[in-house]
mmCIF file of C-alpha atoms in Angstrom:
data_model
loop_
_atom_site.group_PDB
_atom_site.id
_atom_site.type_symbol
_atom_site.label_atom_id
_atom_site.label_comp_id
_atom_site.label_asym_id
_atom_site.label_seq_id
_atom_site.Cartn_x
_atom_site.Cartn_y
_atom_site.Cartn_z
ATOM 1 C CA ASP Y 1301 0.000 0.000 0.000
ATOM 2 C CA ASN Y 1302 1.506 3.306 -1.108
ATOM 3 C CA THR Y 1303 -0.883 5.676 0.657
ATOM 4 C CA ASP Y 1304 1.895 6.920 2.963
ATOM 5 C CA ALA Y 1305 4.146 7.627 -0.003
ATOM 6 C CA ARG Y 1306 1.850 10.183 -1.639
ATOM 7 C CA VAL Y 1307 3.513 13.454 -2.504
ATOM 8 C CA ASP Y 1308 1.807 16.769 -1.892
ATOM 9 C CA MET Y 1309 2.851 18.716 -4.971
ATOM 10 C CA THR Y 1310 2.708 22.017 -3.092
ATOM 11 C CA ASP Y 1311 5.770 20.765 -1.201
ATOM 12 C CA VAL Y 1312 7.835 20.575 -4.366
ATOM 13 C CA MET Y 1313 6.806 23.891 -5.839
ATOM 14 C CA ALA Y 1314 9.293 26.663 -6.468
ATOM 15 C CA SER Y 1315 10.615 29.034 -3.891
ATOM 16 C CA PRO Y 1316 8.828 32.303 -4.741
ATOM 17 C CA CYS Y 1317 11.189 34.096 -2.424
ATOM 18 C CA GLY Y 1318 14.040 33.280 -4.833
ATOM 19 C CA THR Y 1319 16.534 32.647 -2.077
ATOM 20 C CA PRO Y 1320 18.288 29.402 -1.288
ATOM 21 C CA ALA Y 1321 17.703 27.890 2.134
ATOM 22 C CA PRO Y 1322 20.109 28.736 4.933
ATOM 23 C CA ALA Y 1323 22.595 25.902 5.442
ATOM 24 C CA GLU Y 1324 21.201 25.104 8.899
ATOM 25 C CA ALA Y 1325 17.614 24.640 7.643
ATOM 26 C CA PRO Y 1326 17.170 21.009 6.523
ATOM 27 C CA LEU Y 1327 15.048 20.563 3.424
ATOM 28 C CA ASP Y 1328 12.257 18.064 3.136
ATOM 29 C CA PRO Y 1329 13.780 15.145 1.164
ATOM 30 C CA ARG Y 1330 11.157 15.549 -1.584
ATOM 31 C CA ILE Y 1331 12.083 19.202 -2.078
ATOM 32 C CA ALA Y 1332 15.800 18.345 -2.032
ATOM 33 C CA TRP Y 1333 15.116 15.718 -4.711
ATOM 34 C CA ALA Y 1334 13.123 18.165 -6.858
ATOM 35 C CA ASN Y 1335 15.883 20.754 -6.548
ATOM 36 C CA SER Y 1336 18.535 18.189 -7.550
ATOM 37 C CA ILE Y 1337 16.498 17.204 -10.636
ATOM 38 C CA ARG Y 1338 16.038 20.868 -11.585
ATOM 39 C CA LYS Y 1339 19.826 21.308 -11.530
ATOM 40 C CA ILE Y 1340 20.049 18.617 -14.223
ATOM 41 C CA VAL Y 1341 17.128 19.486 -16.505
ATOM 42 C CA THR Y 1342 16.544 23.221 -16.058
ATOM 43 C CA ARG Y 1343 18.434 25.996 -17.757
ATOM 44 C CA PRO Y 1344 20.855 27.633 -15.281
ATOM 45 C CA ASP Y 1345 19.360 31.137 -15.391
ATOM 46 C CA ALA Y 1346 15.935 29.776 -14.343
ATOM 47 C CA ILE Y 1347 17.111 28.298 -11.025
ATOM 48 C CA ASN Y 1348 18.982 29.390 -7.906
ATOM 49 C CA GLU Y 1349 22.196 27.693 -6.806
ATOM 50 C CA ASP Y 1350 20.265 25.261 -4.587
ATOM 51 C CA GLY Y 1351 17.968 24.208 -7.468
ATOM 52 C CA SER Y 1352 14.889 26.174 -6.362
ATOM 53 C CA LEU Y 1353 13.239 28.202 -9.097
ATOM 54 C CA ASN Y 1354 14.459 31.754 -9.682
ATOM 55 C CA GLN Y 1355 11.196 33.686 -9.708
ATOM 56 C CA GLN Y 1356 12.833 36.726 -11.333
ATOM 57 C CA PHE Y 1357 13.342 34.589 -14.443
ATOM 58 C CA PHE Y 1358 9.594 33.997 -14.750
ATOM 59 C CA LYS Y 1359 8.439 37.597 -14.296
ATOM 60 C CA PRO Y 1360 7.022 39.136 -17.467
ATOM 61 C CA LYS Y 1361 9.591 41.148 -19.383
ATOM 62 C CA LYS Y 1362 7.052 43.674 -20.629
ATOM 63 C CA VAL Y 1363 3.769 45.009 -19.332
ATOM 64 C CA VAL Y 1364 0.635 44.113 -21.256
ATOM 65 C CA TYR Y 1365 -2.276 46.484 -20.729
ATOM 66 C CA ALA Y 1366 -5.783 45.144 -20.387
ATOM 67 C CA ALA Y 1367 -8.465 46.243 -22.775
ATOM 68 C CA GLU Y 1368 -10.438 49.244 -21.533
ATOM 69 C CA LYS Y 1369 -13.512 47.117 -20.744
ATOM 70 C CA ALA Y 1370 -11.528 44.694 -18.582
ATOM 71 C CA LYS Y 1371 -9.585 47.274 -16.566
ATOM 72 C CA TRP Y 1372 -10.019 47.081 -12.826
ATOM 73 C CA ASN Y 1373 -10.965 50.401 -11.253
ATOM 74 C CA ASP Y 1374 -11.657 51.813 -7.786
ATOM 75 C CA ASP Y 1375 -15.396 51.105 -8.057
ATOM 76 C CA ASP Y 1376 -14.665 47.464 -8.866
ATOM 77 C CA LYS Y 1377 -12.335 47.274 -5.881
ATOM 78 C CA GLU Y 1378 -14.961 48.764 -3.555
ATOM 79 C CA ASN Y 1379 -17.541 46.326 -4.908
ATOM 80 C CA LEU Y 1380 -15.239 43.402 -4.184
ATOM 81 C CA TYR Y 1381 -14.763 44.668 -0.618
ATOM 82 C CA LYS Y 1382 -18.573 44.708 -0.290
ATOM 83 C CA GLY Y 1383 -18.784 41.179 -1.669
ATOM 84 C CA ILE Y 1384 -16.181 39.892 0.779
ATOM 85 C CA GLU Y 1385 -18.039 41.585 3.624
ATOM 86 C CA LYS Y 1386 -21.319 39.952 2.608
ATOM 87 C CA TYR Y 1387 -20.216 36.528 1.300
ATOM 88 C CA GLY Y 1388 -16.641 36.095 2.513
ATOM 89 C CA ILE Y 1389 -13.687 34.360 0.938
ATOM 90 C CA ASP Y 1390 -14.751 30.898 -0.056
ATOM 91 C CA PRO Y 1391 -15.047 28.932 -3.290
ATOM 92 C CA SER Y 1392 -18.822 29.053 -2.903
ATOM 93 C CA SER Y 1393 -18.728 32.866 -2.639
ATOM 94 C CA TRP Y 1394 -17.126 33.902 -5.911
ATOM 95 C CA LYS Y 1395 -20.171 33.432 -8.160
ATOM 96 C CA LYS Y 1396 -22.407 35.241 -5.663
ATOM 97 C CA ILE Y 1397 -19.965 38.147 -5.494
ATOM 98 C CA ILE Y 1398 -19.816 38.304 -9.299
ATOM 99 C CA GLU Y 1399 -23.613 38.225 -9.673
ATOM 100 C CA GLU Y 1400 -24.271 40.906 -7.066
ATOM 101 C CA PHE Y 1401 -21.195 43.115 -7.039
ATOM 102 C CA CYS Y 1402 -18.877 42.412 -9.993
ATOM 103 C CA PRO Y 1403 -20.954 41.514 -13.083
ATOM 104 C CA GLY Y 1404 -18.996 40.666 -16.194
ATOM 105 C CA ARG Y 1405 -15.998 39.278 -14.298
ATOM 106 C CA ASP Y 1406 -14.999 35.644 -14.090
ATOM 107 C CA VAL Y 1407 -14.220 33.554 -11.011
ATOM 108 C CA LEU Y 1408 -10.472 33.399 -11.604
ATOM 109 C CA PHE Y 1409 -10.270 37.171 -12.018
ATOM 110 C CA ILE Y 1410 -12.179 37.756 -8.755
ATOM 111 C CA ARG Y 1411 -10.057 35.199 -6.865
ATOM 112 C CA ILE Y 1412 -6.874 36.934 -8.039
ATOM 113 C CA LYS Y 1413 -8.186 40.355 -7.042
ATOM 114 C CA ALA Y 1414 -9.320 39.043 -3.639
ATOM 115 C CA SER Y 1415 -5.877 37.531 -3.183
ATOM 116 C CA ARG Y 1416 -4.310 40.923 -3.855
ATOM 117 C CA LEU Y 1417 -6.735 42.712 -1.510
ATOM 118 C CA ILE Y 1418 -5.945 40.397 1.397
ATOM 119 C CA GLY Y 1419 -2.255 40.160 0.494
ATOM 120 C CA SER Y 1420 -1.987 36.382 0.296
ATOM 121 C CA GLN Y 1421 -1.319 34.178 -2.704
ATOM 122 C CA GLY Y 1422 -3.005 31.243 -1.013
ATOM 123 C CA LEU Y 1423 -6.624 31.761 -0.019
ATOM 124 C CA ASN Y 1424 -7.214 28.277 1.420
ATOM 125 C CA ARG Y 1425 -6.633 29.440 4.964
ATOM 126 C CA TYR Y 1426 -9.332 32.095 4.435
ATOM 127 C CA HIS Y 1427 -12.184 29.767 3.453
ATOM 128 C CA GLY Y 1428 -15.167 30.900 5.470
ATOM 129 C CA TRP Y 1429 -13.506 34.205 6.429
ATOM 130 C CA ILE Y 1430 -15.687 37.331 6.269
ATOM 131 C CA GLY Y 1431 -14.425 40.834 6.854
ATOM 132 C CA THR Y 1432 -15.204 44.492 6.312
ATOM 133 C CA LYS Y 1433 -12.987 46.650 4.111
ATOM 134 C CA ALA Y 1434 -11.063 47.745 7.225
ATOM 135 C CA GLU Y 1435 -10.617 44.105 8.309
ATOM 136 C CA VAL Y 1436 -9.428 43.073 4.836
ATOM 137 C CA GLU Y 1437 -6.936 45.962 4.903
ATOM 138 C CA ALA Y 1438 -5.794 44.966 8.419
ATOM 139 C CA GLU Y 1439 -5.260 41.370 7.275
ATOM 140 C CA TYR Y 1440 -3.307 42.676 4.275
ATOM 141 C CA GLU Y 1441 -0.983 44.542 6.668
ATOM 142 C CA ARG Y 1442 -0.572 41.414 8.820
ATOM 143 C CA ASN Y 1443 0.360 39.390 5.728
ATOM 144 C CA LYS Y 1444 2.708 42.127 4.546
ATOM 145 C CA ALA Y 1445 4.502 42.203 7.914
ATOM 146 C CA ILE Y 1446 5.083 38.440 7.760
ATOM 147 C CA GLY Y 1447 6.132 38.612 4.111
ATOM 148 C CA LEU Y 1448 8.673 41.352 4.764
ATOM 149 C CA ALA Y 1449 10.027 39.561 7.848
ATOM 150 C CA THR Y 1450 10.431 36.238 6.018
ATOM 151 C CA GLY Y 1451 11.465 37.564 2.605
ATOM 152 C CA CYS Y 1452 8.261 36.176 1.106
ATOM 153 C CA TRP Y 1453 6.534 39.449 0.115
ATOM 154 C CA LYS Y 1454 6.435 39.428 -3.685
ATOM 155 C CA GLY Y 1455 4.413 41.690 -5.927
ATOM 156 C CA GLY Y 1456 2.228 42.901 -3.058
ATOM 157 C CA ILE Y 1457 1.271 39.451 -1.759
ATOM 158 C CA LEU Y 1458 2.577 36.903 0.724
ATOM 159 C CA VAL Y 1459 3.877 33.822 -1.071
ATOM 160 C CA GLU Y 1460 5.246 30.633 0.434
ATOM 161 C CA ASN Y 1461 8.735 29.303 -0.184
ATOM 162 C CA ASP Y 1462 10.144 25.763 -0.240
ATOM 163 C CA HIS Y 1463 11.008 26.010 3.429
ATOM 164 C CA GLY Y 1464 7.544 26.955 4.717
ATOM 165 C CA ASP Y 1465 8.814 30.201 6.282
ATOM 166 C CA ALA Y 1466 5.594 32.164 5.758
ATOM 167 C CA MET Y 1467 3.291 29.477 7.172
ATOM 168 C CA LYS Y 1468 5.607 28.957 10.148
ATOM 169 C CA ALA Y 1469 5.536 32.703 10.863
ATOM 170 C CA ILE Y 1470 1.731 32.773 10.523
ATOM 171 C CA ARG Y 1471 1.357 29.896 13.006
ATOM 172 C CA GLU Y 1472 3.724 31.573 15.472
ATOM 173 C CA ARG Y 1473 1.846 34.890 15.169
ATOM 174 C CA ASP Y 1474 -1.536 33.203 15.587
ATOM 175 C CA GLU Y 1475 -0.344 31.269 18.656
ATOM 176 C CA ARG Y 1476 1.144 34.433 20.190
ATOM 177 C CA GLU Y 1477 -2.050 36.420 19.544
ATOM 178 C CA ALA Y 1478 -4.231 33.649 20.968
ATOM 179 C CA ALA Y 1479 -2.078 33.522 24.118
ATOM 180 C CA GLU Y 1480 -2.392 37.301 24.451
ATOM 181 C CA GLY Y 1481 -6.144 37.227 23.814
ATOM 182 C CA VAL Y 1482 -5.812 39.274 20.614
ATOM 183 C CA ALA Y 1483 -8.591 38.606 18.103
ATOM 184 C CA PRO Y 1484 -7.510 38.635 14.443
ATOM 185 C CA PRO Y 1485 -9.416 40.777 11.940
ATOM 186 C CA GLY Y 1486 -12.552 39.361 10.337
ATOM 187 C CA LYS Y 1487 -14.525 36.367 11.488
ATOM 188 C CA ARG Y 1488 -14.962 32.757 10.490
ATOM 189 C CA THR Y 1489 -18.268 31.387 9.295
ATOM 190 C CA LYS Y 1490 -16.606 27.993 8.718
ATOM 191 C CA HIS Y 1491 -13.532 26.423 10.245
ATOM 192 C CA ASN Y 1492 -10.978 24.648 8.101
#
């Protein structure tokens, strides 16, 4: 039975932070393996010395402007804040937000914009989270603080690296706040 040998592909994804791991931080063997394979099959300018992906290599070299109809404006942003306040951040919320607040947009577009508003590439930890505009902005600042402290703040959002630095910092912050009786912004309608 190979059920224990399953690989979570998020563990072998690139290091968005673009920095090799400190020597004292042991890598998960699966990530070490992926990095060693990248050193063999990937062009040298696309990877860091440790084999993790060099995110600078994958950034667009030129800016492409959206068509006038598709441009995101301040009204759209305010409408998305209203949608998050009413329906929250959850896969079941996106279509409701589009229907009521952001007509003409698609689910992927709204998810990306919500990700930027809250300052987190991954929205899984926010499933069932509802917050006002001020709470979304407060959560953005919390994510930004962790991203800057861990080197995982890229393009205005918190991204994870191969070493799990961002998630570790989030857990530590959440534990510290819980011990101090500090309530995080927003509220949960569901628990993950």
